Amino acid sequence: MKNFLPLVLLLSATFAFAADEIKINYDEALVPEYTLPDPLTCNDGTKVTTVEQWEKVRRPEILEQFQREMFGRLPKELREAGNHPDFVTFRVFEQSDDAYHGKAIRKQVEITFKSLTTDETVKANLLIYLPKNAPKPVPMFVGYNFQGNHTITDEPEVVLFHTRNSLEKVDESTLEGKGARGGSSSRWDLDQILDAGYGLATIHYNDVAFDGNRCHETGICKLYGFAHDAESREPDEWGSITAWAWGMGRVMDYFETDPQIDAKRVAVMGHSRLGKTSLWTGASDSRFAIVISNDSGCGGAALSRRSYGETVHRINVSFPFWFCLNFRKYNEDLAALPMDEHELIALMAPRPVYVASASEDRWADPNGEYQSCFFAVPVYQLYGTKTPFDGLAAPNWPGAENPVGNIIGYHCRKGGHDVQSYDWTQYIKFADKYFK
Ligand code: GCU
C-alpha cells in the first residue's frame, strides 16, 4: 500500500474517538483564544497591497491550501479538461412552456458524464424552472437538493433521480416526508423566485456523487476517481464536496449553452453540507457571479478555530468522505491549519457573497459564520469597493433578523437549521442589487 505510514497515523488520529466522545462547546465564554491567518499576508511574509498581488500570488496560495488541506484536489484529468469537457454532455429530455401554474417554463436536462477509459456513464438530472413572462435571458439561482428533484414542487412530470446511480432502487410510493413529491417545497420558495424574475435550477446531489462512505461505488467518484474506498485515498485526493463542486461547474457549462439563461448572472446557493459545497464551488469557479451559503457551519462559513458547535474533529469523524484525508491532521491542532474559513469567503472577492445562519442552529455557529464575513472584509477593501460594509464594521454578531452588509451580506433567521421563505427574500433582495 502506498503511503502506508502517514495513512496509519491519520487513521489512528481519527478513529481514536467516536463521534459522541468529542466535546462540543456551546458557551461563548469557552471559545478558545486563537489567531486567524491573515488573508493579506503571503506565505513568505510579504504583505498584499494591490489587487494584482492578491490575484497573482495570495489568492492562488489560499486556494491551494483549501485544495490540499481540506476539500481535496480534483483528479488530474478533470483539472486538465477545464470547463466544457467533451466527456460531459447534455440533453433536454422534457420541456413545458406552461408549467408550475402557468408561471414557468420547465426543462429537465440529462447530464451524462462519460468515463475517460471505458463505456461507463453516470447520469444526473438537472431540473430548471424559468419565469415565463420575464425577458430572456434570465438570472438564476442554482443549488443541489438533498432528496431528489421531485421534492421541489409536486409536478408529476418531474423525474425523481437516476436510481441507477444510487445504491438502492427506490420506489416512489415508499418516499415520505421531505423525500416525497413536493416534500421539500418549503425549502425552495419557487413562487417568490419566479415572481422576482429569477429562474431556479436544481440537481440531486447523490446523482453526481453519493453522500456516504460508499461514494467510491457510484457516481463521478467511481467514474473519475478512486477505485478504492474513501479511507485509502491519497492525503490530498478529493472528497465528495469537491466532486459536488465540480458537478456544479458542469451545470454552469450547460447554462452557458442555453439562450434563455444568463450565465453571467447566476447565484449558486446551498444549504448545510450543500452550503459548504456552494462556497467551494464559488471559490473554485469564478463564473458563479454570486455565492450564497445557508447554514453551512463547520467546513463552510463558520471559523474552524472557534470550535463552537460542530468541530473539525467531529466533522471528520462523522463524515470521513466529505473532505480529504489531510484535513484530519488538524482534528486536535487547529492552530496548525494554514487557513480558516474567512479566507474561503475572501476567495469570492470581488464577487458578492452572502452568508445566512439560523438562531437556533448553534451546531453551525451563527456567530462564527458572521466572523468569517467580517474577517474577509480587508480583501474586498483591496478592490476599493464603493459598496459600504454596513453592519460589518465590527466583529459583533448582529443578532437575529437584522440583515447586514452589502457586497458581503449576512443575516441570521429566527429558528432552526432550514431554508425558509425569509431566507429567499434576503437572497432575492441581495441578488437584485447586483443583477438588476
Ligand atoms: C450534519 C453535519 C453538518 C451538516 C449537516 C447537513 O449536521 O454535522 O456539518 O451541515 O449535517 O448537511 O445537514
CSV table of C-alpha atoms and ligand atoms in Angstrom, one decimal:
chain,number,residue,atom,x,y,z
A,1,MET,CA,0.0,0.0,0.0
A,2,LYS,CA,1.3,3.5,-0.9
A,3,ASN,CA,1.9,6.0,1.9
A,4,PHE,CA,1.3,3.3,4.5
A,5,LEU,CA,2.8,5.1,7.5
A,6,PRO,CA,1.0,8.5,7.1
A,7,LEU,CA,-2.2,6.7,6.5
A,8,VAL,CA,-1.9,4.7,9.7
A,9,LEU,CA,-1.2,7.9,11.6
A,10,LEU,CA,-4.2,9.6,10.0
A,11,LEU,CA,-6.5,6.7,10.7
A,12,SER,CA,-5.4,6.4,14.3
A,13,ALA,CA,-5.8,10.1,14.9
A,14,THR,CA,-9.3,10.0,13.5
A,15,PHE,CA,-10.6,6.8,15.0
A,16,ALA,CA,-9.2,7.3,18.4
A,17,PHE,CA,-12.5,9.0,19.2
A,18,ALA,CA,-16.1,8.0,18.5
A,19,ALA,CA,-18.2,11.0,17.3
A,20,ASP,CA,-20.0,11.3,20.6
A,21,GLU,CA,-16.8,11.4,22.6
A,22,ILE,CA,-15.7,14.6,21.0
A,23,LYS,CA,-16.5,17.5,23.3
A,24,ILE,CA,-18.9,20.1,21.8
A,25,ASN,CA,-18.9,23.7,23.2
A,26,TYR,CA,-21.9,25.9,23.1
A,27,ASP,CA,-20.6,28.5,25.6
A,28,GLU,CA,-19.2,31.7,24.0
A,29,ALA,CA,-17.0,32.3,27.1
A,30,LEU,CA,-15.3,28.9,26.4
A,31,VAL,CA,-14.3,29.7,22.8
A,32,PRO,CA,-10.5,29.3,22.9
A,33,GLU,CA,-8.1,32.1,22.1
A,34,TYR,CA,-7.0,31.9,18.6
A,35,THR,CA,-5.1,33.9,15.9
A,36,LEU,CA,-6.5,33.9,12.4
A,37,PRO,CA,-4.2,33.6,9.4
A,38,ASP,CA,-4.1,37.0,7.6
A,39,PRO,CA,-5.6,36.7,4.1
A,40,LEU,CA,-3.4,39.6,3.1
A,41,THR,CA,0.0,38.2,4.2
A,42,CYS,CA,1.6,35.8,1.7
A,43,ASN,CA,3.2,32.5,2.7
A,44,ASP,CA,6.6,34.2,2.6
A,45,GLY,CA,5.5,37.1,4.8
A,46,THR,CA,5.0,39.7,2.0
A,47,LYS,CA,2.1,42.0,2.6
A,48,VAL,CA,-0.5,42.2,-0.1
A,49,THR,CA,-1.3,45.8,-1.0
A,50,THR,CA,-2.6,45.5,-4.6
A,51,VAL,CA,-5.3,43.6,-6.4
A,52,GLU,CA,-2.6,42.2,-8.7
A,53,GLN,CA,-0.6,40.7,-5.8
A,54,TRP,CA,-3.8,39.3,-4.4
A,55,GLU,CA,-4.9,37.7,-7.7
A,56,LYS,CA,-1.5,36.5,-8.9
A,57,VAL,CA,0.1,35.4,-5.6
A,58,ARG,CA,-2.0,35.3,-2.5
A,59,ARG,CA,-5.3,34.1,-3.8
A,60,PRO,CA,-3.7,31.1,-5.5
A,61,GLU,CA,-1.9,30.3,-2.3
A,62,ILE,CA,-5.1,30.3,-0.3
A,63,LEU,CA,-6.9,28.3,-3.0
A,64,GLU,CA,-4.1,25.7,-2.9
A,65,GLN,CA,-4.3,25.5,0.9
A,66,PHE,CA,-8.1,24.7,0.7
A,67,GLN,CA,-7.4,22.2,-2.0
A,68,ARG,CA,-4.5,20.4,-0.4
A,69,GLU,CA,-5.5,20.5,3.3
A,70,MET,CA,-9.3,20.5,3.3
A,71,PHE,CA,-11.5,19.7,0.3
A,72,GLY,CA,-9.0,17.7,-1.8
A,73,ARG,CA,-7.9,18.0,-5.3
A,74,LEU,CA,-9.8,17.1,-8.5
A,75,PRO,CA,-8.3,14.1,-10.4
A,76,LYS,CA,-5.7,15.4,-12.8
A,77,GLU,CA,-7.8,14.5,-15.9
A,78,LEU,CA,-10.7,16.7,-14.6
A,79,ARG,CA,-8.4,19.5,-13.8
A,80,GLU,CA,-6.8,19.5,-17.1
A,81,ALA,CA,-10.1,19.2,-19.0
A,82,GLY,CA,-11.2,22.6,-17.8
A,83,ASN,CA,-14.7,23.9,-18.5
A,84,HIS,CA,-16.9,22.3,-21.1
A,85,PRO,CA,-15.1,18.9,-21.1
A,86,ASP,CA,-16.2,16.9,-24.1
A,87,PHE,CA,-16.9,13.9,-21.9
A,88,VAL,CA,-19.9,15.6,-20.3
A,89,THR,CA,-22.9,16.1,-22.5
A,90,PHE,CA,-26.4,17.5,-22.1
A,91,ARG,CA,-29.8,16.5,-23.4
A,92,VAL,CA,-33.1,18.4,-22.7
A,93,PHE,CA,-35.4,15.4,-22.3
A,94,GLU,CA,-38.5,17.2,-21.2
A,95,GLN,CA,-39.8,20.7,-21.6
A,96,SER,CA,-43.1,22.5,-20.9
A,97,ASP,CA,-43.8,26.2,-21.7
A,98,ASP,CA,-46.8,26.1,-19.4
A,99,ALA,CA,-45.5,24.7,-16.1
A,100,TYR,CA,-46.0,25.5,-12.5
A,101,HIS,CA,-49.5,27.1,-12.5
A,102,GLY,CA,-48.7,28.6,-15.9
A,103,LYS,CA,-46.0,30.7,-14.4
A,104,ALA,CA,-42.9,28.9,-15.7
A,105,ILE,CA,-41.0,27.2,-18.4
A,106,ARG,CA,-39.8,23.9,-17.1
A,107,LYS,CA,-36.9,22.0,-18.6
A,108,GLN,CA,-35.3,18.7,-17.5
A,109,VAL,CA,-31.8,18.1,-18.7
A,110,GLU,CA,-30.0,14.9,-18.6
A,111,ILE,CA,-26.3,15.3,-17.9
A,112,THR,CA,-24.2,12.4,-19.0
A,113,PHE,CA,-20.7,12.0,-17.5
A,114,LYS,CA,-18.7,9.6,-19.6
A,115,SER,CA,-15.8,7.6,-18.3
A,116,LEU,CA,-12.4,8.5,-19.7
A,117,THR,CA,-11.4,4.9,-20.2
A,118,THR,CA,-14.5,2.7,-20.5
A,119,ASP,CA,-18.0,2.8,-21.8
A,120,GLU,CA,-19.4,3.6,-18.4
A,121,THR,CA,-21.5,6.6,-17.8
A,122,VAL,CA,-23.1,8.4,-14.9
A,123,LYS,CA,-26.3,10.4,-15.4
A,124,ALA,CA,-27.7,13.2,-13.4
A,125,ASN,CA,-30.9,15.2,-14.0
A,126,LEU,CA,-31.0,19.0,-13.9
A,127,LEU,CA,-34.4,20.5,-13.2
A,128,ILE,CA,-34.9,24.1,-14.4
A,129,TYR,CA,-37.8,26.5,-13.9
A,130,LEU,CA,-37.7,29.8,-15.7
A,131,PRO,CA,-40.1,32.7,-15.2
A,132,LYS,CA,-42.4,32.5,-18.2
A,133,ASN,CA,-43.1,36.2,-18.6
A,134,ALA,CA,-39.6,37.7,-17.7
A,135,PRO,CA,-37.4,38.9,-20.5
A,136,LYS,CA,-34.8,36.3,-21.5
A,137,PRO,CA,-32.1,35.5,-20.8
A,138,VAL,CA,-33.0,35.3,-17.1
A,139,PRO,CA,-30.7,35.4,-14.0
A,140,MET,CA,-30.7,32.2,-12.0
A,141,PHE,CA,-30.4,30.7,-8.6
A,142,VAL,CA,-28.9,27.2,-8.7
A,143,GLY,CA,-28.3,24.7,-5.9
A,144,TYR,CA,-28.2,21.0,-5.2
A,145,ASN,CA,-31.1,19.3,-3.4
A,146,PHE,CA,-30.9,16.6,-0.8
A,147,GLN,CA,-33.8,14.4,-1.7
A,148,GLY,CA,-34.5,14.5,-5.4
A,149,ASN,CA,-35.7,17.0,-8.0
A,150,HIS,CA,-39.3,15.7,-7.4
A,151,THR,CA,-39.3,17.2,-3.9
A,152,ILE,CA,-39.1,20.8,-5.1
A,153,THR,CA,-42.6,21.0,-6.4
A,154,ASP,CA,-45.5,18.5,-6.7
A,155,GLU,CA,-45.4,18.5,-10.5
A,156,PRO,CA,-45.9,14.9,-11.6
A,157,GLU,CA,-43.6,15.3,-14.7
A,158,VAL,CA,-40.5,15.8,-12.6
A,159,VAL,CA,-38.3,12.8,-12.7
A,160,LEU,CA,-37.1,11.7,-9.3
A,161,PHE,CA,-33.4,10.9,-9.8
A,162,HIS,CA,-31.2,8.4,-11.6
A,163,THR,CA,-31.8,5.4,-9.4
A,164,ARG,CA,-29.0,3.6,-11.3
A,165,ASN,CA,-26.6,5.9,-9.6
A,166,SER,CA,-28.0,5.4,-6.1
A,167,LEU,CA,-27.0,2.3,-4.3
A,168,GLU,CA,-30.6,1.1,-4.0
A,169,LYS,CA,-33.5,1.3,-6.4
A,170,VAL,CA,-36.3,3.5,-5.0
A,171,ASP,CA,-40.0,3.0,-5.3
A,172,GLU,CA,-41.7,6.4,-5.2
A,173,SER,CA,-44.6,5.2,-3.2
A,174,THR,CA,-42.2,4.5,-0.3
A,175,LEU,CA,-40.9,8.1,-0.2
A,176,GLU,CA,-42.3,10.2,2.6
A,177,GLY,CA,-41.8,13.5,4.4
A,178,LYS,CA,-39.2,15.8,2.9
A,179,GLY,CA,-38.4,13.0,0.4
A,180,ALA,CA,-41.9,12.7,-1.1
A,181,ARG,CA,-43.0,14.5,-4.2
A,182,GLY,CA,-43.2,18.2,-3.2
A,183,GLY,CA,-42.0,17.3,0.3
A,184,SER,CA,-39.2,19.8,0.3
A,185,SER,CA,-41.0,22.6,-1.4
A,186,SER,CA,-40.9,24.8,1.7
A,187,ARG,CA,-37.1,25.0,1.2
A,188,TRP,CA,-37.5,26.3,-2.4
A,189,ASP,CA,-39.8,29.2,-2.5
A,190,LEU,CA,-40.4,28.9,-6.2
A,191,ASP,CA,-43.2,31.4,-6.3
A,192,GLN,CA,-41.1,34.1,-4.7
A,193,ILE,CA,-38.2,33.3,-7.0
A,194,LEU,CA,-40.2,33.3,-10.3
A,195,ASP,CA,-42.2,36.4,-9.3
A,196,ALA,CA,-38.9,38.2,-8.8
A,197,GLY,CA,-37.9,37.3,-12.3
A,198,TYR,CA,-35.3,34.6,-11.5
A,199,GLY,CA,-35.0,31.1,-12.7
A,200,LEU,CA,-34.3,28.2,-10.3
A,201,ALA,CA,-32.3,25.1,-11.2
A,202,THR,CA,-31.6,22.2,-9.0
A,203,ILE,CA,-30.0,18.8,-9.2
A,204,HIS,CA,-30.0,15.9,-6.8
A,205,TYR,CA,-26.5,15.7,-5.2
A,206,ASN,CA,-26.5,11.9,-4.9
A,207,ASP,CA,-26.9,11.7,-8.7
A,208,VAL,CA,-23.4,13.3,-9.0
A,209,ALA,CA,-21.6,11.8,-6.1
A,210,PHE,CA,-23.1,9.6,-3.4
A,211,ASP,CA,-23.1,11.1,0.1
A,212,GLY,CA,-21.8,8.2,2.1
A,213,ASN,CA,-18.9,6.0,2.9
A,214,ARG,CA,-19.6,4.0,-0.2
A,215,CYS,CA,-19.2,7.1,-2.5
A,216,HIS,CA,-16.5,5.2,-4.4
A,217,GLU,CA,-19.1,2.6,-5.6
A,218,THR,CA,-21.2,5.1,-7.6
A,219,GLY,CA,-21.4,8.5,-9.2
A,220,ILE,CA,-18.5,10.5,-10.5
A,221,CYS,CA,-16.2,9.5,-7.7
A,222,LYS,CA,-16.3,6.0,-9.1
A,223,LEU,CA,-16.2,7.2,-12.7
A,224,TYR,CA,-13.2,9.5,-12.4
A,225,GLY,CA,-11.8,8.9,-9.1
A,226,PHE,CA,-11.0,6.4,-6.6
A,227,ALA,CA,-11.5,2.7,-7.4
A,228,HIS,CA,-10.8,2.1,-3.7
A,229,ASP,CA,-12.7,3.2,-0.6
A,230,ALA,CA,-12.6,6.7,0.8
A,231,GLU,CA,-10.2,5.7,3.6
A,232,SER,CA,-7.4,4.7,1.2
A,233,ARG,CA,-7.3,7.9,-0.8
A,234,GLU,CA,-4.1,9.9,-1.3
A,235,PRO,CA,-3.9,12.5,1.5
A,236,ASP,CA,-5.0,15.3,-0.8
A,237,GLU,CA,-7.3,13.3,-3.1
A,238,TRP,CA,-10.8,14.8,-3.5
A,239,GLY,CA,-13.7,14.3,-1.1
A,240,SER,CA,-17.3,14.4,-2.1
A,241,ILE,CA,-17.6,18.2,-1.6
A,242,THR,CA,-15.1,18.7,-4.3
A,243,ALA,CA,-16.9,16.2,-6.5
A,244,TRP,CA,-20.2,18.1,-6.0
A,245,ALA,CA,-18.5,21.4,-6.7
A,246,TRP,CA,-17.1,20.1,-9.9
A,247,GLY,CA,-20.5,18.8,-10.9
A,248,MET,CA,-22.0,22.3,-10.3
A,249,GLY,CA,-19.4,23.7,-12.7
A,250,ARG,CA,-20.8,21.4,-15.3
A,251,VAL,CA,-24.3,22.8,-14.7
A,252,MET,CA,-22.7,26.2,-15.4
A,253,ASP,CA,-21.3,24.7,-18.6
A,254,TYR,CA,-24.9,23.9,-19.6
A,255,PHE,CA,-26.2,27.4,-18.6
A,256,GLU,CA,-23.6,28.8,-21.0
A,257,THR,CA,-25.3,27.0,-23.9
A,258,ASP,CA,-28.9,27.8,-23.0
A,259,PRO,CA,-30.0,31.1,-24.7
A,260,GLN,CA,-32.8,31.5,-22.1
A,261,ILE,CA,-30.4,31.6,-19.2
A,262,ASP,CA,-28.0,34.4,-18.4
A,263,ALA,CA,-24.9,32.5,-17.3
A,264,LYS,CA,-23.3,35.8,-16.2
A,265,ARG,CA,-26.0,36.3,-13.6
A,266,VAL,CA,-26.0,33.0,-11.7
A,267,ALA,CA,-26.1,32.8,-7.9
A,268,VAL,CA,-25.1,29.4,-6.5
A,269,MET,CA,-26.8,28.6,-3.3
A,270,GLY,CA,-26.7,25.6,-0.9
A,271,HIS,CA,-27.9,24.6,2.5
A,272,SER,CA,-25.8,22.9,5.2
A,273,ARG,CA,-23.4,20.4,3.6
A,274,LEU,CA,-24.6,21.8,0.3
A,275,GLY,CA,-23.8,25.3,1.6
A,276,LYS,CA,-20.2,24.1,2.2
A,277,THR,CA,-20.4,22.9,-1.4
A,278,SER,CA,-21.7,26.2,-2.8
A,279,LEU,CA,-18.8,28.1,-1.1
A,280,TRP,CA,-16.3,25.7,-2.5
A,281,THR,CA,-18.0,25.9,-5.9
A,282,GLY,CA,-17.8,29.7,-5.9
A,283,ALA,CA,-14.2,29.6,-4.7
A,284,SER,CA,-13.1,27.2,-7.4
A,285,ASP,CA,-15.2,28.5,-10.3
A,286,SER,CA,-15.4,32.3,-10.7
A,287,ARG,CA,-18.1,32.1,-13.3
A,288,PHE,CA,-20.6,32.0,-10.5
A,289,ALA,CA,-21.4,35.7,-10.0
A,290,ILE,CA,-22.9,35.4,-6.5
A,291,VAL,CA,-22.3,32.8,-3.9
A,292,ILE,CA,-24.8,32.0,-1.1
A,293,SER,CA,-24.2,29.8,1.9
A,294,ASN,CA,-27.3,28.8,4.0
A,295,ASP,CA,-26.4,27.4,7.5
A,296,SER,CA,-23.2,25.8,6.1
A,297,GLY,CA,-21.4,25.8,9.5
A,298,CYS,CA,-18.3,23.8,10.1
A,299,GLY,CA,-16.3,23.3,7.0
A,300,GLY,CA,-18.4,26.0,5.4
A,301,ALA,CA,-18.8,29.6,6.6
A,302,ALA,CA,-18.0,29.1,10.3
A,303,LEU,CA,-14.5,29.8,11.5
A,304,SER,CA,-12.9,26.5,12.4
A,305,ARG,CA,-10.7,27.9,15.2
A,306,ARG,CA,-13.7,28.9,17.3
A,307,SER,CA,-14.6,25.3,17.9
A,308,TYR,CA,-18.2,26.3,18.7
A,309,GLY,CA,-20.8,23.7,17.9
A,310,GLU,CA,-19.5,21.2,15.3
A,311,THR,CA,-15.7,21.0,15.3
A,312,VAL,CA,-13.2,19.9,12.6
A,313,HIS,CA,-12.6,16.8,14.6
A,314,ARG,CA,-16.2,15.9,14.9
A,315,ILE,CA,-17.0,16.5,11.2
A,316,ASN,CA,-14.0,14.4,10.1
A,317,VAL,CA,-15.2,11.5,12.3
A,318,SER,CA,-18.9,11.8,11.3
A,319,PHE,CA,-18.4,12.5,7.6
A,320,PRO,CA,-15.0,11.0,6.7
A,321,PHE,CA,-15.5,11.3,3.0
A,322,TRP,CA,-16.6,14.9,2.6
A,323,PHE,CA,-13.1,16.3,3.0
A,324,CYS,CA,-9.6,15.0,2.0
A,325,LEU,CA,-7.6,12.9,4.5
A,326,ASN,CA,-5.2,15.8,5.1
A,327,PHE,CA,-8.0,17.7,6.9
A,328,ARG,CA,-7.8,15.2,9.8
A,329,LYS,CA,-4.3,16.4,10.7
A,330,TYR,CA,-6.0,19.4,12.3
A,331,ASN,CA,-8.5,17.5,14.3
A,332,GLU,CA,-6.7,18.3,17.5
A,333,ASP,CA,-4.4,21.1,16.3
A,334,LEU,CA,-6.4,23.9,14.7
A,335,ALA,CA,-3.6,26.4,15.2
A,336,ALA,CA,-1.7,24.5,12.6
A,337,LEU,CA,-4.4,25.0,9.9
A,338,PRO,CA,-2.7,27.2,7.4
A,339,MET,CA,-6.1,28.9,6.5
A,340,ASP,CA,-9.5,29.4,8.1
A,341,GLU,CA,-13.0,29.9,6.7
A,342,HIS,CA,-12.8,33.8,6.4
A,343,GLU,CA,-10.4,33.1,3.6
A,344,LEU,CA,-12.9,30.8,1.9
A,345,ILE,CA,-15.2,33.8,1.9
A,346,ALA,CA,-12.4,36.1,0.7
A,347,LEU,CA,-11.8,33.8,-2.3
A,348,MET,CA,-15.0,35.1,-3.8
A,349,ALA,CA,-13.8,38.7,-3.9
A,350,PRO,CA,-14.7,40.9,-5.6
A,351,ARG,CA,-17.9,39.0,-6.3
A,352,PRO,CA,-20.9,39.4,-3.9
A,353,VAL,CA,-21.1,36.7,-1.3
A,354,TYR,CA,-23.9,36.1,1.2
A,355,VAL,CA,-23.9,34.0,4.4
A,356,ALA,CA,-27.0,33.1,6.3
A,357,SER,CA,-27.4,31.5,9.7
A,358,ALA,CA,-30.4,30.5,11.9
A,359,SER,CA,-30.6,31.5,15.5
A,360,GLU,CA,-31.3,28.0,16.9
A,361,ASP,CA,-28.7,26.4,14.7
A,362,ARG,CA,-25.9,26.5,17.2
A,363,TRP,CA,-24.3,23.4,15.7
A,364,ALA,CA,-23.4,25.6,12.7
A,365,ASP,CA,-22.1,28.5,14.9
A,366,PRO,CA,-24.0,31.6,13.7
A,367,ASN,CA,-21.5,33.9,15.3
A,368,GLY,CA,-18.6,32.1,13.7
A,369,GLU,CA,-20.4,32.4,10.3
A,370,TYR,CA,-20.6,36.1,10.8
A,371,GLN,CA,-17.0,36.4,11.9
A,372,SER,CA,-15.8,34.8,8.6
A,373,CYS,CA,-17.7,37.5,6.7
A,374,PHE,CA,-16.2,40.2,8.9
A,375,PHE,CA,-12.6,39.0,8.6
A,376,ALA,CA,-13.0,38.7,4.8
A,377,VAL,CA,-13.7,42.5,4.5
A,378,PRO,CA,-10.0,43.5,4.0
A,379,VAL,CA,-9.7,41.5,0.8
A,380,TYR,CA,-12.8,43.2,-0.6
A,381,GLN,CA,-11.4,46.6,0.5
A,382,LEU,CA,-8.4,45.9,-1.6
A,383,TYR,CA,-10.7,46.2,-4.6
A,384,GLY,CA,-11.6,49.6,-3.4
A,385,THR,CA,-15.2,48.6,-3.5
A,386,LYS,CA,-17.5,51.5,-3.3
A,387,THR,CA,-20.1,49.4,-1.5
A,388,PRO,CA,-20.1,50.1,2.2
A,389,PHE,CA,-19.8,47.2,4.6
A,390,ASP,CA,-22.9,48.3,6.6
A,391,GLY,CA,-23.0,46.3,9.8
A,392,LEU,CA,-19.8,44.5,9.0
A,393,ALA,CA,-17.7,47.2,10.5
A,394,ALA,CA,-17.3,45.5,13.8
A,395,PRO,CA,-16.8,41.8,14.7
A,396,ASN,CA,-20.0,41.9,16.8
A,397,TRP,CA,-22.6,39.4,15.7
A,398,PRO,CA,-25.7,41.5,14.5
A,399,GLY,CA,-28.2,39.1,16.0
A,400,ALA,CA,-31.3,37.6,14.5
A,401,GLU,CA,-33.4,39.1,11.7
A,402,ASN,CA,-31.1,42.0,11.2
A,403,PRO,CA,-29.6,41.6,7.7
A,404,VAL,CA,-26.3,43.5,7.4
A,405,GLY,CA,-23.7,44.2,4.8
A,406,ASN,CA,-23.7,44.8,1.1
A,407,ILE,CA,-21.2,43.1,-1.1
A,408,ILE,CA,-20.7,40.7,1.8
A,409,GLY,CA,-24.2,40.1,3.1
A,410,TYR,CA,-25.2,38.3,6.3
A,411,HIS,CA,-28.4,37.5,8.1
A,412,CYS,CA,-29.5,35.2,10.9
A,413,ARG,CA,-33.0,34.0,10.6
A,414,LYS,CA,-35.0,33.2,13.7
A,415,GLY,CA,-35.5,29.4,14.1
A,416,GLY,CA,-33.7,26.2,13.2
A,417,HIS,CA,-31.5,24.6,10.6
A,418,ASP,CA,-33.5,25.0,7.4
A,419,VAL,CA,-34.1,27.1,4.4
A,420,GLN,CA,-37.3,29.2,4.6
A,421,SER,CA,-39.0,31.9,2.6
A,422,TYR,CA,-37.4,34.6,4.9
A,423,ASP,CA,-34.0,33.4,3.6
A,424,TRP,CA,-35.1,33.5,0.0
A,425,THR,CA,-36.5,37.1,0.5
A,426,GLN,CA,-33.0,38.2,1.6
A,427,TYR,CA,-31.2,36.3,-1.3
A,428,ILE,CA,-33.5,37.9,-3.8
A,429,LYS,CA,-33.0,41.4,-2.4
A,430,PHE,CA,-29.3,40.8,-2.4
A,431,ALA,CA,-29.2,39.4,-6.0
A,432,ASP,CA,-31.4,42.3,-7.2
A,433,LYS,CA,-28.7,44.8,-6.1
A,434,TYR,CA,-26.2,43.2,-8.4
A,435,PHE,CA,-28.2,41.5,-11.1
A,436,LYS,CA,-30.9,44.1,-11.9
B,1,GCU,C1,-24.8,17.5,9.9
B,1,GCU,C2,-23.4,17.9,9.8
B,1,GCU,C3,-23.3,19.3,9.3
B,1,GCU,C4,-24.0,19.5,8.0
B,1,GCU,C5,-25.4,19.0,8.2
B,1,GCU,C6,-26.3,18.9,6.9
B,1,GCU,O1,-25.5,18.2,10.9
B,1,GCU,O2,-22.8,17.8,11.1
B,1,GCU,O3,-21.9,19.7,9.1
B,1,GCU,O4,-24.0,20.8,7.6
B,1,GCU,O5,-25.4,17.7,8.7
B,1,GCU,O6,-25.7,18.9,5.9
B,1,GCU,O7,-27.5,18.8,7.1
